[in-house]
Amino acid sequence: RPLALLQPAHAAGGIGGREDAVKVVSLGADRIMVDAMVWDSPQALEAIARDLGTQAVIAHLPARMGEDGLNALDYRDRVERPIASWLEQLPLEWVSELMVTDWSHEGSPGGFDERLLTVAQLLDKPLLCFGGISEAVQLQRVLTHLTVVAAGVGNFLNYQEHAVQTLKKQLGSRAIRPPHYEVGCCLHP
């Protein structure tokens, strides 16, 4: 029986290589997100992107602004490293987007550190943001940043009745920002 999806599905966690990525896509995921693979075997991203297309690959960056600048976290050993070491590992040509998670502010209302958006200056990839985003004003600021294409709110929506509808009402019906098309992009008229 075919798997029916109501919206695009993303798979993350436990994807160790091309075989895993192809399997989760065959089960219905549209895209995969990799994290540990960036540290362990960034060359595996090429095999995945060649099979599935770069549009199907998102790199996850758990980040925090430390005293010494922007740091990436390896969740497995809980060690922070300068963002430069993470970016040196990542073959950017094989990923379509970067998900930046403010790991130190996850679960903290209004805690997302917008300085993390400076990672966009280091690479030319659209950003997805997560971790501590809870208020409509903050969500609108994050989404107004030119490089941000999406943001996640997470568990904050669980703590009040009609939370999604309330958040949408607070954001209003106007567009967050006008569409941006680049010359040479497949969406450019």
PDB file of C-alpha atoms in Angstrom:
ATOM      1  CA  ARG A   1       0.000   0.000   0.000  1.00  0.00           C
ATOM      2  CA  PRO A   2       1.506   3.395  -0.968  1.00  0.00           C
ATOM      3  CA  LEU A   3       2.495   5.826   1.766  1.00  0.00           C
ATOM      4  CA  ALA A   4       0.348   8.973   1.678  1.00  0.00           C
ATOM      5  CA  LEU A   5       1.796  12.230   2.955  1.00  0.00           C
ATOM      6  CA  LEU A   6      -0.222  15.332   3.667  1.00  0.00           C
ATOM      7  CA  GLN A   7       2.790  17.639   3.669  1.00  0.00           C
ATOM      8  CA  PRO A   8       6.478  17.384   2.835  1.00  0.00           C
ATOM      9  CA  ALA A   9       8.271  15.086   5.260  1.00  0.00           C
ATOM     10  CA  HIS A  10      11.844  15.460   6.461  1.00  0.00           C
ATOM     11  CA  ALA A  11      13.853  12.668   8.065  1.00  0.00           C
ATOM     12  CA  ALA A  12      16.661  13.262  10.526  1.00  0.00           C
ATOM     13  CA  GLY A  13      18.630  11.152  12.956  1.00  0.00           C
ATOM     14  CA  GLY A  14      20.436   7.900  12.304  1.00  0.00           C
ATOM     15  CA  ILE A  15      21.200   8.545   8.638  1.00  0.00           C
ATOM     16  CA  GLY A  16      24.670   7.100   8.318  1.00  0.00           C
ATOM     17  CA  GLY A  17      25.124   7.059   4.566  1.00  0.00           C
ATOM     18  CA  ARG A  18      23.646   6.768   1.092  1.00  0.00           C
ATOM     19  CA  GLU A  19      21.733   3.541   1.788  1.00  0.00           C
ATOM     20  CA  ASP A  20      19.962   5.020   4.826  1.00  0.00           C
ATOM     21  CA  ALA A  21      19.095   8.212   2.935  1.00  0.00           C
ATOM     22  CA  VAL A  22      17.688   6.346  -0.063  1.00  0.00           C
ATOM     23  CA  LYS A  23      15.661   4.092   2.261  1.00  0.00           C
ATOM     24  CA  VAL A  24      13.976   6.940   4.157  1.00  0.00           C
ATOM     25  CA  VAL A  25      13.140   8.700   0.892  1.00  0.00           C
ATOM     26  CA  SER A  26      11.689   5.467  -0.499  1.00  0.00           C
ATOM     27  CA  LEU A  27       9.508   5.322   2.642  1.00  0.00           C
ATOM     28  CA  GLY A  28       8.069   8.774   1.949  1.00  0.00           C
ATOM     29  CA  ALA A  29      10.483  11.450   3.160  1.00  0.00           C
ATOM     30  CA  ASP A  30      11.082  14.302   0.740  1.00  0.00           C
ATOM     31  CA  ARG A  31      14.326  15.434   2.335  1.00  0.00           C
ATOM     32  CA  ILE A  32      16.930  14.311   4.841  1.00  0.00           C
ATOM     33  CA  MET A  33      18.835  16.254   7.460  1.00  0.00           C
ATOM     34  CA  VAL A  34      22.367  15.272   8.458  1.00  0.00           C
ATOM     35  CA  ASP A  35      24.352  16.283  11.520  1.00  0.00           C
ATOM     36  CA  ALA A  36      26.975  13.767  12.707  1.00  0.00           C
ATOM     37  CA  MET A  37      27.773  12.877   9.108  1.00  0.00           C
ATOM     38  CA  VAL A  38      29.276  16.349   8.631  1.00  0.00           C
ATOM     39  CA  TRP A  39      31.852  15.529  11.341  1.00  0.00           C
ATOM     40  CA  ASP A  40      32.371  11.849  10.529  1.00  0.00           C
ATOM     41  CA  SER A  41      32.113  11.368   6.772  1.00  0.00           C
ATOM     42  CA  PRO A  42      31.330  14.548   4.850  1.00  0.00           C
ATOM     43  CA  GLN A  43      32.280  12.754   1.621  1.00  0.00           C
ATOM     44  CA  ALA A  44      29.169  10.593   2.088  1.00  0.00           C
ATOM     45  CA  LEU A  45      27.089  13.701   1.356  1.00  0.00           C
ATOM     46  CA  GLU A  46      28.267  13.604  -2.248  1.00  0.00           C
ATOM     47  CA  ALA A  47      26.949  10.060  -2.739  1.00  0.00           C
ATOM     48  CA  ILE A  48      23.612  11.023  -1.182  1.00  0.00           C
ATOM     49  CA  ALA A  49      23.296  14.203  -3.233  1.00  0.00           C
ATOM     50  CA  ARG A  50      24.171  12.370  -6.445  1.00  0.00           C
ATOM     51  CA  ASP A  51      21.412   9.808  -5.802  1.00  0.00           C
ATOM     52  CA  LEU A  52      18.731  12.086  -4.357  1.00  0.00           C
ATOM     53  CA  GLY A  53      19.740  15.550  -5.597  1.00  0.00           C
ATOM     54  CA  THR A  54      21.147  18.366  -3.470  1.00  0.00           C
ATOM     55  CA  GLN A  55      17.620  19.739  -2.952  1.00  0.00           C
ATOM     56  CA  ALA A  56      16.984  16.726  -0.706  1.00  0.00           C
ATOM     57  CA  VAL A  57      19.913  17.325   1.672  1.00  0.00           C
ATOM     58  CA  ILE A  58      19.867  19.704   4.649  1.00  0.00           C
ATOM     59  CA  ALA A  59      22.851  20.094   6.989  1.00  0.00           C
ATOM     60  CA  HIS A  60      22.029  20.630  10.674  1.00  0.00           C
ATOM     61  CA  LEU A  61      24.187  23.016  12.707  1.00  0.00           C
ATOM     62  CA  PRO A  62      23.629  23.031  16.466  1.00  0.00           C
ATOM     63  CA  ALA A  63      25.221  26.392  17.288  1.00  0.00           C
ATOM     64  CA  ARG A  64      25.819  28.833  20.120  1.00  0.00           C
ATOM     65  CA  MET A  65      27.390  32.253  20.281  1.00  0.00           C
ATOM     66  CA  GLY A  66      30.217  31.842  22.781  1.00  0.00           C
ATOM     67  CA  GLU A  67      32.700  34.308  24.213  1.00  0.00           C
ATOM     68  CA  ASP A  68      35.126  33.326  21.460  1.00  0.00           C
ATOM     69  CA  GLY A  69      32.552  33.631  18.657  1.00  0.00           C
ATOM     70  CA  LEU A  70      30.220  31.258  16.860  1.00  0.00           C
ATOM     71  CA  ASN A  71      30.596  27.602  17.896  1.00  0.00           C
ATOM     72  CA  ALA A  72      29.195  24.339  16.562  1.00  0.00           C
ATOM     73  CA  LEU A  73      28.217  21.516  18.918  1.00  0.00           C
ATOM     74  CA  ASP A  74      28.764  17.829  18.321  1.00  0.00           C
ATOM     75  CA  TYR A  75      25.811  16.386  20.259  1.00  0.00           C
ATOM     76  CA  ARG A  76      27.460  13.013  20.712  1.00  0.00           C
ATOM     77  CA  ASP A  77      30.420  14.151  22.811  1.00  0.00           C
ATOM     78  CA  ARG A  78      28.901  17.531  23.838  1.00  0.00           C
ATOM     79  CA  VAL A  79      32.055  19.299  22.639  1.00  0.00           C
ATOM     80  CA  GLU A  80      31.850  22.751  21.087  1.00  0.00           C
ATOM     81  CA  ARG A  81      34.215  23.656  18.288  1.00  0.00           C
ATOM     82  CA  PRO A  82      34.683  26.915  16.392  1.00  0.00           C
ATOM     83  CA  ILE A  83      32.274  27.166  13.473  1.00  0.00           C
ATOM     84  CA  ALA A  84      35.225  27.307  11.089  1.00  0.00           C
ATOM     85  CA  SER A  85      36.129  23.672  11.876  1.00  0.00           C
ATOM     86  CA  TRP A  86      32.543  22.586  11.104  1.00  0.00           C
ATOM     87  CA  LEU A  87      32.438  24.555   7.862  1.00  0.00           C
ATOM     88  CA  GLU A  88      35.802  23.119   6.786  1.00  0.00           C
ATOM     89  CA  GLN A  89      34.222  19.654   6.997  1.00  0.00           C
ATOM     90  CA  LEU A  90      31.008  20.508   5.150  1.00  0.00           C
ATOM     91  CA  PRO A  91      31.014  20.198   1.355  1.00  0.00           C
ATOM     92  CA  LEU A  92      28.522  23.020   0.757  1.00  0.00           C
ATOM     93  CA  GLU A  93      27.933  22.065  -2.857  1.00  0.00           C
ATOM     94  CA  TRP A  94      26.122  18.897  -1.715  1.00  0.00           C
ATOM     95  CA  VAL A  95      23.532  20.530   0.575  1.00  0.00           C
ATOM     96  CA  SER A  96      20.616  22.796  -0.261  1.00  0.00           C
ATOM     97  CA  GLU A  97      19.984  24.450   3.117  1.00  0.00           C
ATOM     98  CA  LEU A  98      21.386  24.774   6.592  1.00  0.00           C
ATOM     99  CA  MET A  99      19.299  24.339   9.729  1.00  0.00           C
ATOM    100  CA  VAL A 100      20.739  26.448  12.546  1.00  0.00           C
ATOM    101  CA  THR A 101      19.557  25.366  15.998  1.00  0.00           C
ATOM    102  CA  ASP A 102      20.337  27.552  19.000  1.00  0.00           C
ATOM    103  CA  TRP A 103      20.930  24.523  21.216  1.00  0.00           C
ATOM    104  CA  SER A 104      21.717  26.570  24.338  1.00  0.00           C
ATOM    105  CA  HIS A 105      18.318  28.320  24.198  1.00  0.00           C
ATOM    106  CA  GLU A 106      16.038  25.451  23.177  1.00  0.00           C
ATOM    107  CA  GLY A 107      12.985  25.636  25.422  1.00  0.00           C
ATOM    108  CA  SER A 108      13.758  29.196  26.569  1.00  0.00           C
ATOM    109  CA  PRO A 109      10.940  31.599  25.626  1.00  0.00           C
ATOM    110  CA  GLY A 110      12.273  34.258  23.272  1.00  0.00           C
ATOM    111  CA  GLY A 111      15.763  32.836  23.671  1.00  0.00           C
ATOM    112  CA  PHE A 112      16.878  32.395  20.047  1.00  0.00           C
ATOM    113  CA  ASP A 113      20.149  34.321  19.676  1.00  0.00           C
ATOM    114  CA  GLU A 114      19.730  36.236  16.438  1.00  0.00           C
ATOM    115  CA  ARG A 115      23.497  36.698  16.231  1.00  0.00           C
ATOM    116  CA  LEU A 116      23.528  33.103  14.956  1.00  0.00           C
ATOM    117  CA  LEU A 117      22.202  34.464  11.679  1.00  0.00           C
ATOM    118  CA  THR A 118      25.748  35.720  11.000  1.00  0.00           C
ATOM    119  CA  VAL A 119      26.511  32.183   9.821  1.00  0.00           C
ATOM    120  CA  ALA A 120      24.818  33.281   6.583  1.00  0.00           C
ATOM    121  CA  GLN A 121      27.804  35.556   5.931  1.00  0.00           C
ATOM    122  CA  LEU A 122      30.068  32.490   5.937  1.00  0.00           C
ATOM    123  CA  LEU A 123      28.190  30.568   3.277  1.00  0.00           C
ATOM    124  CA  ASP A 124      25.724  31.047   0.499  1.00  0.00           C
ATOM    125  CA  LYS A 125      22.893  28.784   1.666  1.00  0.00           C
ATOM    126  CA  PRO A 126      19.344  29.464   2.858  1.00  0.00           C
ATOM    127  CA  LEU A 127      18.833  29.090   6.610  1.00  0.00           C
ATOM    128  CA  LEU A 128      16.186  27.292   8.658  1.00  0.00           C
ATOM    129  CA  CYS A 129      16.147  28.465  12.298  1.00  0.00           C
ATOM    130  CA  PHE A 130      15.104  26.720  15.490  1.00  0.00           C
ATOM    131  CA  GLY A 131      15.630  26.846  19.249  1.00  0.00           C
ATOM    132  CA  GLY A 132      13.988  29.330  21.580  1.00  0.00           C
ATOM    133  CA  ILE A 133      11.760  31.016  19.005  1.00  0.00           C
ATOM    134  CA  SER A 134       8.423  31.538  20.732  1.00  0.00           C
ATOM    135  CA  GLU A 135       6.988  35.002  20.169  1.00  0.00           C
ATOM    136  CA  ALA A 136       5.424  36.453  17.016  1.00  0.00           C
ATOM    137  CA  VAL A 137       7.636  39.562  17.130  1.00  0.00           C
ATOM    138  CA  GLN A 138      10.785  37.479  17.308  1.00  0.00           C
ATOM    139  CA  LEU A 139       9.546  35.070  14.635  1.00  0.00           C
ATOM    140  CA  GLN A 140       8.848  37.975  12.305  1.00  0.00           C
ATOM    141  CA  ARG A 141      12.352  39.446  12.900  1.00  0.00           C
ATOM    142  CA  VAL A 142      13.981  36.098  12.146  1.00  0.00           C
ATOM    143  CA  LEU A 143      11.874  35.497   9.034  1.00  0.00           C
ATOM    144  CA  THR A 144      12.588  39.000   7.757  1.00  0.00           C
ATOM    145  CA  HIS A 145      16.307  38.195   7.551  1.00  0.00           C
ATOM    146  CA  LEU A 146      17.060  37.791   3.838  1.00  0.00           C
ATOM    147  CA  THR A 147      18.798  34.414   4.182  1.00  0.00           C
ATOM    148  CA  VAL A 148      16.145  32.761   6.393  1.00  0.00           C
ATOM    149  CA  VAL A 149      13.560  30.675   4.532  1.00  0.00           C
ATOM    150  CA  ALA A 150      11.849  29.042   7.516  1.00  0.00           C
ATOM    151  CA  ALA A 151      11.750  28.972  11.306  1.00  0.00           C
ATOM    152  CA  GLY A 152      10.448  26.426  13.777  1.00  0.00           C
ATOM    153  CA  VAL A 153       8.563  27.279  16.946  1.00  0.00           C
ATOM    154  CA  GLY A 154       8.436  23.847  18.590  1.00  0.00           C
ATOM    155  CA  ASN A 155       6.949  23.037  21.987  1.00  0.00           C
ATOM    156  CA  PHE A 156       5.840  26.595  22.752  1.00  0.00           C
ATOM    157  CA  LEU A 157       2.757  25.812  20.699  1.00  0.00           C
ATOM    158  CA  ASN A 158       1.785  23.112  23.216  1.00  0.00           C
ATOM    159  CA  TYR A 159       1.241  25.402  26.188  1.00  0.00           C
ATOM    160  CA  GLN A 160      -1.824  27.377  25.159  1.00  0.00           C
ATOM    161  CA  GLU A 161      -5.081  26.677  23.452  1.00  0.00           C
ATOM    162  CA  HIS A 162      -5.287  27.610  19.747  1.00  0.00           C
ATOM    163  CA  ALA A 163      -1.579  28.490  19.776  1.00  0.00           C
ATOM    164  CA  VAL A 164      -1.047  28.141  16.014  1.00  0.00           C
ATOM    165  CA  GLN A 165      -4.081  30.260  15.188  1.00  0.00           C
ATOM    166  CA  THR A 166      -3.034  32.896  17.745  1.00  0.00           C
ATOM    167  CA  LEU A 167       0.500  33.045  16.349  1.00  0.00           C
ATOM    168  CA  LYS A 168      -0.801  33.397  12.782  1.00  0.00           C
ATOM    169  CA  LYS A 169      -3.147  36.171  13.888  1.00  0.00           C
ATOM    170  CA  GLN A 170      -0.288  38.001  15.613  1.00  0.00           C
ATOM    171  CA  LEU A 171       1.829  37.731  12.465  1.00  0.00           C
ATOM    172  CA  GLY A 172      -1.026  39.130  10.394  1.00  0.00           C
ATOM    173  CA  SER A 173      -2.039  38.374   6.845  1.00  0.00           C
ATOM    174  CA  ARG A 174       0.675  40.445   5.205  1.00  0.00           C
ATOM    175  CA  ALA A 175       3.680  38.746   3.695  1.00  0.00           C
ATOM    176  CA  ILE A 176       6.704  38.433   5.970  1.00  0.00           C
ATOM    177  CA  ARG A 177       8.951  39.541   3.138  1.00  0.00           C
ATOM    178  CA  PRO A 178       8.560  39.739  -0.616  1.00  0.00           C
ATOM    179  CA  PRO A 179       9.896  36.844  -2.704  1.00  0.00           C
ATOM    180  CA  HIS A 180      13.533  37.162  -3.708  1.00  0.00           C
ATOM    181  CA  TYR A 181      14.660  35.700  -7.021  1.00  0.00           C
ATOM    182  CA  GLU A 182      18.213  35.641  -8.258  1.00  0.00           C
ATOM    183  CA  VAL A 183      19.281  35.750 -11.877  1.00  0.00           C
ATOM    184  CA  GLY A 184      20.027  32.230 -13.006  1.00  0.00           C
ATOM    185  CA  CYS A 185      17.816  30.644 -10.381  1.00  0.00           C
ATOM    186  CA  CYS A 186      15.335  28.056 -11.609  1.00  0.00           C
ATOM    187  CA  LEU A 187      12.461  30.178 -10.208  1.00  0.00           C
ATOM    188  CA  HIS A 188      13.524  33.352 -11.996  1.00  0.00           C
ATOM    189  CA  PRO A 189      11.068  34.283 -14.756  1.00  0.00           C
TER     190      PRO A 189
END
